[in-house]
Amino acid sequence: MKGFMYLLAAFAYMQVALAQKMPFESKRFVDSLEDALAHHPSDSLKARAAYHLAEFWAKQDTNKARPYLEKGRKLAGNSVYMQASYQYYVGKFYLSTDSAKSEFAFLKADSILAVNRLTFKNAYTLRAAIWYNYGVLRQLKDDTEGVIKIFLEKVIPYTRLAGLQNELPRMYLAVGQLFDNELDYERAGLYFDQSLAMLDTVDVEPELQANIYSAAVGNLLSREKFAEARKYQNQVKELLQNYRETPYYLAYLLNETAYFIKQKLYDDALLVINQGIALSTRLDDSLQRESFLHEKFKVLYSLGQYREAKDILVGLAESPVTPFMGTKMIFYQNLSEVYEKLGDFEQAYRWLKPYSTIADSLNQARLKEKIVQLEAKFQNAESRHEIASLKAQKSEAELEAKNSRLFAWVLGLSCFVLLLVATFSIIYYREQKQLGKQMAINHQQQVKELEQHQQLAVTKAILEGEERERQRVARDLHDGLGGMLAGVKINLSGWAANNLEAPQHNSFYKVISQLDSSVTELRRIARNMMPEALFKFGLETALRDQCEFYTTAGIHIDFQPFELSNTNSLAFQITVYRIVQELLSNAVRHGKATNIVVQCSQSGSDFLIAVEDNGMGFDKTIGKQKNGIGLSNIKSRVSYYKGEMELITSPGEGTTVHIELHDHEEGYYPDRIGG
């Protein structure tokens, strides 16, 4: 909990510092960007200014941010880099409001840079920023392992390629803190060491140096390496000589306190604690002041000064500043312990179970209130009983007077009953009529659902038949025709070796070579029709093999899998494989693409496929008229899995396909394919 409090305090310091600078610097920042947007001759720089204004206003007023974002998109023109920048700032726009849209925009921005192979420094800087923000979204989902992987495999390498050496200490510090928060102190120490080593080679601001040293000190104290911790603590002190009245110095004093307490140097610890209390009071930081007071309690308790320790903690427990119940409970537990040391067992019991005491008092109050309510109900019932008795006596007195009017009442009641029956009959008739209409509507709905189920069954049968036919043809080609051709080739080769001399019969040996190539090509076709890698190693390996199959000297394919799982039904994995296979075939054969990006990601039963190429593209209206078999097959598979498909293309602009599938059943094949 102590480490968490340090992080919370550091965040609070950052907010205070920004609040002090923001009024003047924000206005100057916005004014300079507005001036560049209005008067700069370069559309590219105007677009950047618009993007920065959108990012600024997105944190305060999204209605103001959106127009700047669209203005930047228009100014970007045909620049690939600026188009990728637009997607990045879309991700920033949705960063705190819609994580799904934000993630999609960041991945799309990176795919644009990847497929076009942009390798200048600004492109690498943008890719580092993209993956940094994507890591922030993963951290919000408590995916610490994923965030560490993103930093080590994406953010840090791109930062190096961008030449931003002075940012690398900050990146290694972030990775170390991730491990430190997971209590993996040894591994965290390795990254803190890398961050420290870089301080000798790059220039960073004093505040960052102090943060790196302070993080290293806390880590070393956790590992009980006191001599090294003391060395870096002295460097922090030297860096903060001119910053003694800032929040950064409070972090130094907290580490100093922890060092002296671990060394059992309680007098020195008390001196530092008193400095921290005084500084936090001057800075009006009540949360850190509370932390120092609690440290003072622990020192006094260790020294056996229980009464003084109790006086400090009573104030903390009775009116704590911290909003965390865990911290409050620590205060209550500490008070119980110190009262026990003082021999005041009544107070010790009181603070040991404060919530139980409060709960008991609430239950007693509720019990009293319930008793009062029961008494009121009883008295009310008695009153009603007395009133009923009086009414009965009055009825008996009036009975004789009512006998003369009995016949009239009976007649009137009969008429009323007849009217009531007629009314109910009309209502019943109308309800039956309405019920009949509703039943007709329900019947129509059932017919529609039956038609949908039948259509789904037909699609299922078609896909099943298509896949089984692929298996049969592949098996016949591989085991039947392939074996026969291989046998013919072996027999011819054997006969030629015994009866012909190679120099005199080159044409015959050329025929044997062509026959050998035919066998190889036939086996390749058979493997393509029945993907053995999918059944043996899973979907991700099969997709990677498929991408490598189409990769040649003139064709580059970037395959990017995200959290793919082999828990889906086999039929679903085959469907994904066939869709990607068809899209790659179209991009290479029809689109003549040279760069292709294939992204596949999964979240539960939802599966996303994105294939983007830089090929020739085509006119979608003409494509609909032609109604190609490959595209129809893809649409059938997407429809079966209740998915959605988006096709973005135009002549000369490449093609982008986004597909979302939902694995809604175990699959439509009873056995493993090829089994």
XYZ file of C-alpha atoms in Angstrom:
675
model
C 0.000 0.000 0.000
C 2.900 2.333 0.681
C 4.066 2.082 -2.949
C 0.558 2.862 -4.154
C 0.423 5.949 -1.941
C 3.720 7.169 -3.428
C 2.302 6.801 -6.948
C -0.880 8.628 -5.968
C 1.108 11.438 -4.424
C 3.334 11.759 -7.508
C 0.253 12.052 -9.706
C -1.143 14.732 -7.416
C 2.128 16.705 -7.680
C 1.968 16.535 -11.461
C -1.583 17.894 -11.435
C -0.588 20.754 -9.142
C 2.362 21.671 -11.334
C 0.237 21.661 -14.478
C -2.469 23.723 -12.830
C 0.059 26.410 -11.967
C 1.432 26.632 -15.533
C -1.677 26.017 -17.570
C -3.575 29.356 -17.629
C -0.817 31.301 -19.397
C 0.932 28.501 -21.332
C -2.327 27.010 -22.655
C -3.489 30.339 -24.057
C -0.123 30.974 -25.708
C -0.063 27.406 -27.070
C -3.581 27.654 -28.554
C -2.954 31.127 -29.997
C 0.221 29.997 -31.767
C -1.534 26.972 -33.268
C -4.520 29.052 -34.402
C -2.120 31.514 -36.051
C -0.299 28.673 -37.880
C -3.624 27.170 -38.998
C -4.773 30.501 -40.413
C -1.630 31.878 -42.039
C 1.030 29.209 -42.659
C 1.553 28.533 -46.411
C 2.076 24.756 -45.974
C -1.060 22.562 -45.868
C 0.949 19.853 -44.110
C 1.890 22.180 -41.230
C -1.667 23.507 -41.128
C -2.926 19.918 -40.767
C -0.498 19.304 -37.892
C -1.693 22.477 -36.166
C -5.315 21.330 -36.565
C -4.464 17.903 -35.124
C -2.725 19.451 -32.085
C -5.726 21.739 -31.479
C -8.044 18.715 -31.684
C -5.889 16.879 -29.132
C -5.881 19.931 -26.824
C -9.657 20.443 -26.907
C -10.479 16.708 -26.715
C -9.453 16.797 -23.051
C -11.828 19.701 -22.330
C -14.616 19.960 -24.920
C -15.086 17.261 -27.600
C -17.510 19.466 -29.521
C -14.667 21.930 -30.109
C -12.170 19.187 -30.906
C -14.119 17.425 -33.674
C -14.117 20.294 -36.250
C -10.328 20.649 -35.920
C -9.937 16.912 -36.490
C -11.961 17.028 -39.722
C -10.172 20.165 -40.888
C -6.830 18.389 -40.430
C -8.076 15.391 -42.444
C -9.020 17.655 -45.367
C -5.682 19.462 -45.246
C -3.783 16.137 -45.171
C -4.588 15.532 -48.856
C -2.833 12.513 -50.387
C 0.034 12.428 -47.891
C 0.258 8.890 -46.481
C 2.033 10.108 -43.357
C -0.634 12.745 -42.657
C -3.405 10.189 -43.241
C -1.770 7.939 -40.644
C -1.492 10.979 -38.345
C -5.240 11.566 -38.758
C -6.006 8.014 -37.574
C -3.618 8.503 -34.627
C -5.409 11.664 -33.495
C -8.766 9.912 -33.922
C -7.429 7.358 -31.451
C -6.416 10.164 -29.093
C -9.887 11.717 -29.493
C -11.601 8.522 -28.294
C -8.882 7.577 -25.780
C -10.915 8.366 -22.648
C -14.445 7.831 -24.014
C -14.498 4.758 -26.299
C -11.560 2.363 -25.909
C -12.711 0.070 -28.753
C -12.766 2.908 -31.327
C -9.487 4.225 -29.966
C -7.738 0.839 -30.309
C -9.062 0.372 -33.849
C -7.848 3.834 -34.911
C -4.350 3.266 -33.463
C -3.996 -0.106 -35.211
C -5.214 1.382 -38.498
C -2.693 4.233 -38.223
C 0.130 1.734 -37.682
C -1.017 -0.448 -40.609
C -0.919 2.586 -42.946
C 2.685 3.277 -41.959
C 3.602 -0.416 -42.205
C 2.052 -1.148 -45.608
C 3.704 1.924 -47.145
C 7.055 1.218 -45.425
C 7.648 4.764 -44.206
C 11.091 4.789 -42.588
C 11.903 8.447 -41.907
C 12.292 9.643 -38.307
C 8.905 11.325 -37.973
C 7.223 8.084 -39.067
C 9.079 6.137 -36.371
C 8.189 8.827 -33.835
C 4.523 8.465 -34.787
C 4.670 4.663 -34.494
C 6.258 4.944 -31.036
C 3.441 7.304 -29.966
C 0.799 4.977 -31.459
C 1.998 1.945 -29.521
C 2.591 3.977 -26.360
C -1.079 5.027 -26.338
C -2.195 1.524 -27.294
C -0.264 0.306 -24.249
C -2.140 2.820 -22.078
C -5.438 1.250 -23.237
C -4.148 -2.243 -22.445
C -3.067 -1.102 -18.978
C -6.630 0.125 -18.334
C -7.664 -3.497 -18.907
C -5.096 -4.685 -16.304
C -2.993 -6.361 -19.023
C 0.380 -5.600 -17.413
C 2.142 -8.409 -19.287
C 0.806 -7.112 -22.613
C 1.876 -3.549 -21.804
C 5.418 -4.663 -20.969
C 5.583 -6.588 -24.267
C 4.368 -3.538 -26.205
C 7.019 -1.311 -24.587
C 9.862 -3.759 -25.184
C 8.902 -4.830 -28.748
C 7.316 -1.653 -30.130
C 7.717 1.582 -28.166
C 11.411 1.354 -27.247
C 12.620 0.056 -30.689
C 10.669 2.766 -32.563
C 11.939 5.409 -30.138
C 15.501 4.312 -30.962
C 14.847 4.388 -34.721
C 13.370 7.889 -34.346
C 16.635 9.027 -32.761
C 14.921 10.149 -29.534
C 17.705 8.955 -27.263
C 16.770 11.416 -24.508
C 13.339 9.711 -24.202
C 14.740 6.212 -23.634
C 15.468 6.708 -19.889
C 11.798 7.594 -19.405
C 10.719 4.432 -21.279
C 12.978 2.136 -19.253
C 11.748 3.859 -16.081
C 8.139 3.069 -17.082
C 8.946 -0.623 -17.670
C 10.741 -0.812 -14.329
C 7.780 0.725 -12.526
C 5.438 -1.820 -14.144
C 7.564 -4.663 -12.751
C 7.918 -2.844 -9.408
C 4.145 -2.528 -9.030
C 3.906 -6.285 -9.650
C 6.382 -6.757 -6.729
C 8.969 -8.237 -9.140
C 11.746 -6.130 -7.611
C 14.679 -7.991 -9.179
C 13.491 -7.571 -12.764
C 12.380 -4.011 -12.077
C 15.901 -3.269 -10.858
C 17.359 -4.341 -14.226
C 15.350 -1.684 -16.082
C 16.025 0.970 -13.460
C 19.735 0.196 -13.961
C 19.375 0.712 -17.730
C 17.613 4.008 -17.148
C 20.341 5.109 -14.728
C 23.114 4.097 -17.127
C 21.669 6.273 -19.892
C 21.787 9.393 -17.730
C 25.538 9.534 -18.452
C 24.995 9.614 -22.229
C 21.878 11.769 -22.792
C 20.617 15.081 -21.459
C 17.371 14.963 -19.475
C 15.638 17.517 -17.288
C 16.500 17.503 -13.539
C 12.941 16.475 -12.588
C 13.209 13.272 -14.664
C 16.649 12.536 -13.209
C 15.219 12.932 -9.707
C 12.306 10.614 -10.552
C 14.678 7.949 -11.896
C 16.954 8.138 -8.862
C 13.986 8.104 -6.458
C 12.479 5.048 -8.172
C 15.845 3.284 -7.970
C 16.160 4.150 -4.270
C 12.722 2.710 -3.477
C 13.556 -0.456 -5.419
C 16.924 -0.892 -3.700
C 15.359 -0.400 -0.262
C 12.804 -3.123 -1.080
C 15.738 -5.404 -1.971
C 17.610 -4.292 1.191
C 20.595 -2.958 -0.752
C 21.109 -0.057 1.581
C 24.576 1.093 0.461
C 23.510 1.567 -3.170
C 20.250 3.173 -2.079
C 22.231 5.669 0.029
C 24.411 6.579 -2.972
C 21.492 7.426 -5.239
C 19.619 9.140 -2.419
C 22.558 11.531 -2.072
C 22.394 12.275 -5.803
C 18.666 13.064 -5.494
C 19.463 15.450 -2.669
C 22.067 17.214 -4.808
C 19.663 17.493 -7.771
C 16.952 18.992 -5.581
C 19.125 21.607 -3.882
C 17.128 24.353 -5.596
C 13.788 22.498 -5.386
C 13.405 22.048 -1.622
C 9.999 23.738 -1.587
C 8.454 21.492 -4.281
C 6.526 18.224 -4.225
C 9.595 16.427 -5.642
C 11.419 16.986 -2.351
C 8.607 15.238 -0.444
C 9.357 12.021 -2.381
C 13.013 12.375 -1.378
C 12.026 12.793 2.301
C 9.755 9.728 2.184
C 12.624 7.580 0.834
C 14.899 9.081 3.477
C 12.386 8.116 6.162
C 12.092 4.554 4.837
C 15.899 4.213 4.809
C 16.325 5.315 8.439
C 13.444 3.122 9.664
C 14.898 0.036 7.939
C 18.271 0.864 9.549
C 16.530 1.353 12.942
C 17.958 4.891 13.093
C 14.786 6.212 14.700
C 16.134 9.580 15.867
C 17.289 10.424 12.338
C 13.960 9.202 10.981
C 12.065 11.534 13.345
C 14.088 14.538 12.166
C 13.271 13.787 8.511
C 9.611 13.107 9.317
C 9.267 16.480 11.030
C 10.764 18.152 7.927
C 8.252 16.292 5.747
C 5.328 17.321 7.964
C 6.392 20.959 7.846
C 6.937 20.952 4.039
C 3.653 19.165 3.274
C 1.873 21.705 5.486
C 3.443 24.610 3.575
C 2.525 22.973 0.255
C -1.011 22.290 1.531
C -0.626 18.588 0.710
C -2.779 16.974 3.391
C -2.427 13.464 1.949
C 1.379 13.469 2.196
C 1.199 15.119 5.615
C -0.950 12.194 6.735
C 1.666 9.759 5.343
C 4.460 11.424 7.340
C 2.331 11.412 10.507
C 1.719 7.702 10.099
C 5.474 7.124 9.644
C 6.024 9.100 12.864
C 3.545 6.862 14.663
C 5.483 3.757 13.546
C 8.768 5.210 14.796
C 7.309 6.161 18.189
C 5.675 2.741 18.475
C 9.025 1.041 17.741
C 10.654 3.210 20.437
C 8.025 2.138 22.963
C 6.577 5.645 23.269
C 3.035 4.320 23.076
C 1.195 7.302 24.537
C 2.795 9.778 22.082
C 2.163 7.314 19.232
C -1.482 7.034 20.304
C -1.966 10.814 20.331
C -0.785 11.066 16.730
C -2.906 8.200 15.464
C -6.138 9.237 17.181
C -6.320 12.319 14.956
C -5.641 10.252 11.836
C -8.252 7.631 12.689
C -11.004 10.018 13.773
C -10.771 12.308 10.735
C -8.622 10.621 8.046
C -7.772 12.500 4.862
C -7.181 9.359 2.802
C -10.204 8.192 0.780
C -9.100 4.548 0.921
C -10.833 2.203 3.350
C -7.764 -0.034 3.435
C -5.663 2.818 4.839
C -8.351 3.691 7.377
C -8.484 0.097 8.561
C -4.702 0.167 9.066
C -5.180 3.228 11.288
C -7.864 1.392 13.303
C -5.698 -1.702 13.641
C -2.682 0.362 14.746
C -4.831 2.162 17.336
C -6.045 -1.173 18.685
C -2.431 -2.362 19.041
C -1.218 0.787 20.786
C -4.198 0.810 23.203
C -3.416 -2.814 24.010
C 0.177 -1.820 24.827
C -1.201 0.918 27.108
C -3.456 -1.589 28.870
C -6.674 0.116 27.742
C -8.430 -3.000 26.453
C -11.789 -1.290 26.154
C -10.420 1.191 23.613
C -8.417 -1.584 21.936
C -11.618 -3.555 21.396
C -13.446 -0.460 20.196
C -10.898 0.285 17.432
C -10.371 -3.357 16.534
C -13.973 -3.737 15.405
C -15.303 -0.270 14.518
C -17.512 -1.459 11.730
C -19.035 -4.180 13.946
C -19.857 -1.595 16.601
C -21.462 0.725 14.038
C -23.380 -2.179 12.495
C -24.681 -3.234 15.945
C -25.846 0.288 16.731
C -27.622 0.529 13.344
C -29.325 -2.825 13.936
C -30.523 -1.678 17.378
C -31.939 1.523 15.905
C -33.744 -0.440 13.216
C -35.134 -2.836 15.855
C -36.519 0.046 17.906
C -38.063 1.605 14.826
C -39.687 -1.729 13.918
C -41.176 -2.044 17.426
C -42.665 1.446 17.162
C -44.178 0.571 13.780
C -45.707 -2.665 15.161
C -47.216 -0.788 18.095
C -48.738 1.780 15.742
C -50.207 -0.993 13.573
C -51.679 -2.737 16.650
C -53.331 0.453 17.906
C -54.677 1.160 14.429
C -56.141 -2.375 14.246
C -57.860 -1.928 17.615
C -59.418 1.326 16.431
C -60.702 -0.320 13.282
C -62.199 -3.149 15.362
C -64.142 -0.665 17.537
C -65.402 1.194 14.468
C -66.563 -2.107 12.900
C -68.555 -2.969 16.044
C -70.309 0.398 16.030
C -71.129 0.008 12.356
C -72.635 -3.445 12.991
C -74.902 -2.056 15.722
C -75.981 0.745 13.463
C -76.729 -1.751 10.652
C -78.957 -3.793 12.907
C -80.880 -0.642 13.887
C -81.369 0.324 10.258
C -82.259 -3.199 8.987
C -86.005 -2.766 9.343
C -85.924 0.545 7.476
C -84.091 -1.054 4.579
C -86.528 -3.986 4.150
C -88.996 -1.769 2.341
C -86.389 -0.824 -0.226
C -85.010 -4.328 -0.694
C -87.030 -5.152 -3.803
C -85.889 -1.970 -5.544
C -82.268 -2.712 -4.696
C -82.553 -6.277 -6.017
C -84.050 -5.077 -9.287
C -81.439 -2.405 -9.693
C -78.690 -4.891 -8.887
C -80.015 -7.302 -11.503
C -79.965 -4.590 -14.149
C -76.441 -3.657 -13.123
C -75.322 -7.302 -13.379
C -76.809 -7.603 -16.864
C -75.048 -4.403 -17.931
C -71.818 -5.652 -16.410
C -72.093 -8.973 -18.299
C -72.718 -7.138 -21.565
C -69.712 -4.878 -20.956
C -67.437 -7.808 -20.178
C -68.685 -9.607 -23.300
C -67.741 -6.655 -25.485
C -64.346 -6.349 -23.834
C -63.744 -10.091 -24.218
C -64.667 -9.957 -27.906
C -62.251 -7.083 -28.526
C -59.472 -8.816 -26.628
C -59.981 -12.027 -28.623
C -59.881 -10.031 -31.855
C -56.665 -8.291 -30.765
C -55.248 -11.634 -29.656
C -56.008 -13.075 -33.092
C -54.111 -10.227 -34.760
C -51.186 -10.718 -32.432
C -51.163 -14.460 -33.127
C -51.116 -13.729 -36.859
C -48.148 -11.384 -36.357
C -46.398 -14.020 -34.235
C -47.055 -16.629 -36.911
C -45.532 -14.400 -39.564
C -42.527 -13.818 -37.318
C -42.145 -17.565 -36.783
C -42.314 -18.109 -40.552
C -39.573 -15.503 -41.043
C -37.427 -17.126 -38.335
C -38.008 -20.546 -39.937
C -36.935 -19.143 -43.303
C -33.819 -17.667 -41.684
C -33.019 -21.005 -40.025
C -33.537 -22.802 -43.334
C -31.294 -20.290 -45.108
C -28.687 -20.778 -42.374
C -28.977 -24.554 -42.769
C -28.530 -24.242 -46.556
C -25.451 -22.048 -46.060
C -24.148 -24.526 -43.516
C -24.667 -27.428 -45.907
C -22.994 -25.541 -48.768
C -19.954 -24.671 -46.664
C -19.782 -28.216 -45.314
C -20.052 -29.689 -48.776
C -17.477 -27.291 -50.180
C -14.969 -28.133 -47.446
C -15.562 -31.878 -47.705
C -15.172 -31.672 -51.491
C -11.893 -29.816 -50.966
C -10.781 -32.668 -48.694
C -11.826 -35.348 -51.164
C -10.195 -33.654 -54.148
C -7.025 -32.905 -52.146
C -6.837 -36.510 -50.916
C -7.441 -37.893 -54.433
C -4.854 -35.560 -55.930
C -2.263 -36.292 -53.240
C -2.797 -40.029 -52.690
C -4.221 -41.017 -56.088
C -3.021 -38.998 -59.053
C 0.054 -37.748 -57.175
C 1.090 -41.286 -56.286
C 0.481 -42.509 -59.820
C 2.524 -39.688 -61.376
C 5.313 -40.237 -58.856
C 5.320 -43.968 -59.721
C 5.458 -43.239 -63.436
C 8.355 -40.851 -62.887
C 10.261 -43.442 -60.810
C 9.702 -46.207 -63.378
C 10.746 -43.989 -66.291
C 13.830 -42.804 -64.390
C 14.787 -46.420 -63.635
C 14.241 -47.573 -67.194
C 16.210 -44.630 -68.601
C 19.104 -45.280 -66.247
C 19.395 -48.873 -67.509
C 18.698 -48.367 -71.218
C 19.574 -44.783 -72.254
C 22.657 -42.612 -72.129
C 21.938 -39.118 -70.850
C 23.912 -37.082 -73.467
C 22.036 -38.714 -76.350
C 18.529 -38.473 -74.883
C 18.295 -35.021 -73.295
C 14.750 -34.529 -74.557
C 13.646 -37.697 -72.726
C 15.228 -36.526 -69.454
C 13.596 -33.104 -69.974
C 10.205 -34.866 -70.059
C 11.080 -36.642 -66.771
C 12.022 -33.235 -65.213
C 8.710 -31.733 -66.357
C 6.897 -34.741 -64.878
C 8.730 -34.162 -61.557
C 7.673 -30.463 -61.547
C 4.091 -31.527 -62.229
C 4.134 -33.857 -59.187
C 5.494 -31.031 -57.013
C 2.847 -28.579 -58.267
C 0.081 -31.162 -57.740
C 1.171 -31.729 -54.115
C 1.296 -27.945 -53.540
C -2.301 -27.632 -54.785
C -3.369 -30.519 -52.527
C -1.734 -28.912 -49.457
C -3.405 -25.580 -50.280
C -6.831 -27.263 -50.449
C -6.320 -29.099 -47.133
C -4.278 -26.916 -44.672
C -2.452 -29.443 -42.498
C -0.769 -26.656 -40.453
C -4.197 -25.566 -39.166
C -4.976 -29.005 -37.747
C -1.492 -29.630 -36.340
C -0.392 -26.228 -34.993
C -3.475 -23.980 -34.845
C -4.912 -20.947 -36.600
C -2.118 -18.429 -36.001
C 0.585 -20.744 -37.427
C -1.618 -21.635 -40.412
C -2.272 -17.955 -41.195
C 1.421 -17.146 -40.876
C 2.282 -20.019 -43.263
C -0.363 -18.727 -45.694
C 1.206 -15.226 -45.630
C 4.697 -16.698 -46.122
C 3.357 -18.744 -49.068
C 2.345 -15.572 -50.939
C 5.488 -13.661 -49.925
C 7.989 -13.357 -52.774
C 10.857 -11.087 -53.735
C 8.356 -8.538 -55.057
C 5.548 -9.034 -52.506
C 5.830 -8.113 -48.790
C 3.151 -9.318 -46.362
C 3.049 -8.037 -42.754
C 1.059 -10.437 -40.560
C -0.032 -8.927 -37.203
C -1.902 -11.315 -34.838
C -3.387 -9.963 -31.584
C -4.487 -12.351 -28.807
C -5.497 -15.214 -31.137
C -6.810 -18.315 -29.374
C -7.112 -21.961 -30.442
C -10.244 -22.467 -28.312
C -12.596 -21.621 -31.184
C -14.409 -24.407 -33.005
C -12.443 -26.040 -35.806
C -15.084 -24.996 -38.322
C -14.702 -21.348 -37.257
C -10.890 -21.527 -37.615
C -11.264 -23.045 -41.105
C -13.653 -20.235 -42.066
C -11.136 -17.587 -40.936
C -8.363 -19.391 -42.821
C -10.414 -19.573 -46.050
C -11.409 -15.890 -45.841
C -7.791 -14.741 -45.403
C -6.696 -17.156 -48.144
C -9.233 -15.688 -50.590
C -8.378 -12.072 -49.674
C -4.640 -12.687 -50.140
C -5.288 -14.439 -53.455
C -7.380 -11.486 -54.685
C -4.761 -8.951 -53.559
C -1.918 -10.796 -55.343
C -3.685 -12.090 -58.475
C -6.157 -9.305 -59.223
C -4.849 -6.319 -57.249
C -1.151 -6.832 -58.194
C -0.258 -5.600 -54.683
C 3.344 -5.402 -53.485
C 2.665 -4.531 -49.808
C -0.091 -6.243 -47.819
C -0.963 -5.918 -44.091
C -3.001 -8.710 -42.479
C -4.324 -8.021 -38.958
C -6.272 -10.629 -36.977
C -7.466 -9.955 -33.427
C -9.807 -11.731 -31.062
C -11.851 -10.747 -28.016
C -13.878 -13.636 -26.600
C -16.140 -14.963 -29.353
C -15.607 -11.854 -31.532
C -12.950 -12.094 -34.282
C -11.721 -9.161 -36.395
C -9.953 -9.486 -39.764
C -8.392 -6.510 -41.566
C -6.512 -6.910 -44.876
C -5.095 -3.786 -46.516
C -3.043 -3.664 -49.738
C -1.533 -1.059 -52.055
C -2.751 -2.737 -55.231
C -4.719 -1.422 -58.194
C -8.093 -1.410 -56.427
C -11.312 -1.508 -58.444
C -14.677 0.140 -58.957
C -17.071 -1.410 -56.441
C -20.108 -0.813 -58.682
C -18.481 -2.846 -61.472
C -17.422 -5.457 -58.890
C -21.065 -5.873 -57.794
C -22.181 -6.424 -61.398
C -19.498 -9.074 -61.967
C -20.364 -10.762 -58.652
C -17.119 -12.768 -58.433
C -17.223 -16.258 -56.923
C -14.440 -15.546 -54.410
C -16.170 -12.454 -52.975
C -19.500 -14.309 -52.859
C -17.874 -17.164 -50.905
C -16.458 -14.681 -48.406
C -19.861 -13.014 -47.981
C -21.526 -16.409 -47.449
C -19.049 -17.329 -44.718
C -19.411 -13.922 -43.044
C -23.212 -14.188 -43.197
C -23.177 -17.662 -41.654
C -21.289 -16.358 -38.621
C -23.609 -13.322 -38.337
C -20.714 -11.027 -39.131
C -20.196 -7.755 -40.926
C -17.954 -6.947 -43.894
C -16.721 -3.529 -45.049
C -14.983 -3.124 -48.437
C -13.072 0.109 -49.095
C -11.534 0.470 -52.569
C -11.335 2.591 -55.686
C -9.213 2.363 -58.852
C -5.551 3.059 -58.130
C -6.073 3.467 -54.351
C -5.585 -0.102 -53.114
C -8.136 -2.192 -51.240
C -9.036 -2.466 -47.538
C -11.371 -5.150 -46.166
C -12.651 -5.164 -42.544
C -14.539 -8.260 -41.370
C -16.070 -8.969 -37.949
C -17.150 -12.562 -37.134
C -18.911 -14.101 -34.118
C -18.251 -17.752 -33.232
C -21.822 -18.715 -32.279
C -21.593 -22.533 -32.338
C -19.245 -25.483 -32.127
C -19.055 -25.675 -35.930
C -20.695 -27.522 -38.786
C -18.275 -30.439 -39.231
C -18.852 -33.614 -37.210
C -15.204 -34.747 -37.352
C -11.777 -33.225 -37.758
C -11.080 -32.461 -41.400
C -8.526 -34.769 -42.887
C -8.748 -37.089 -39.886
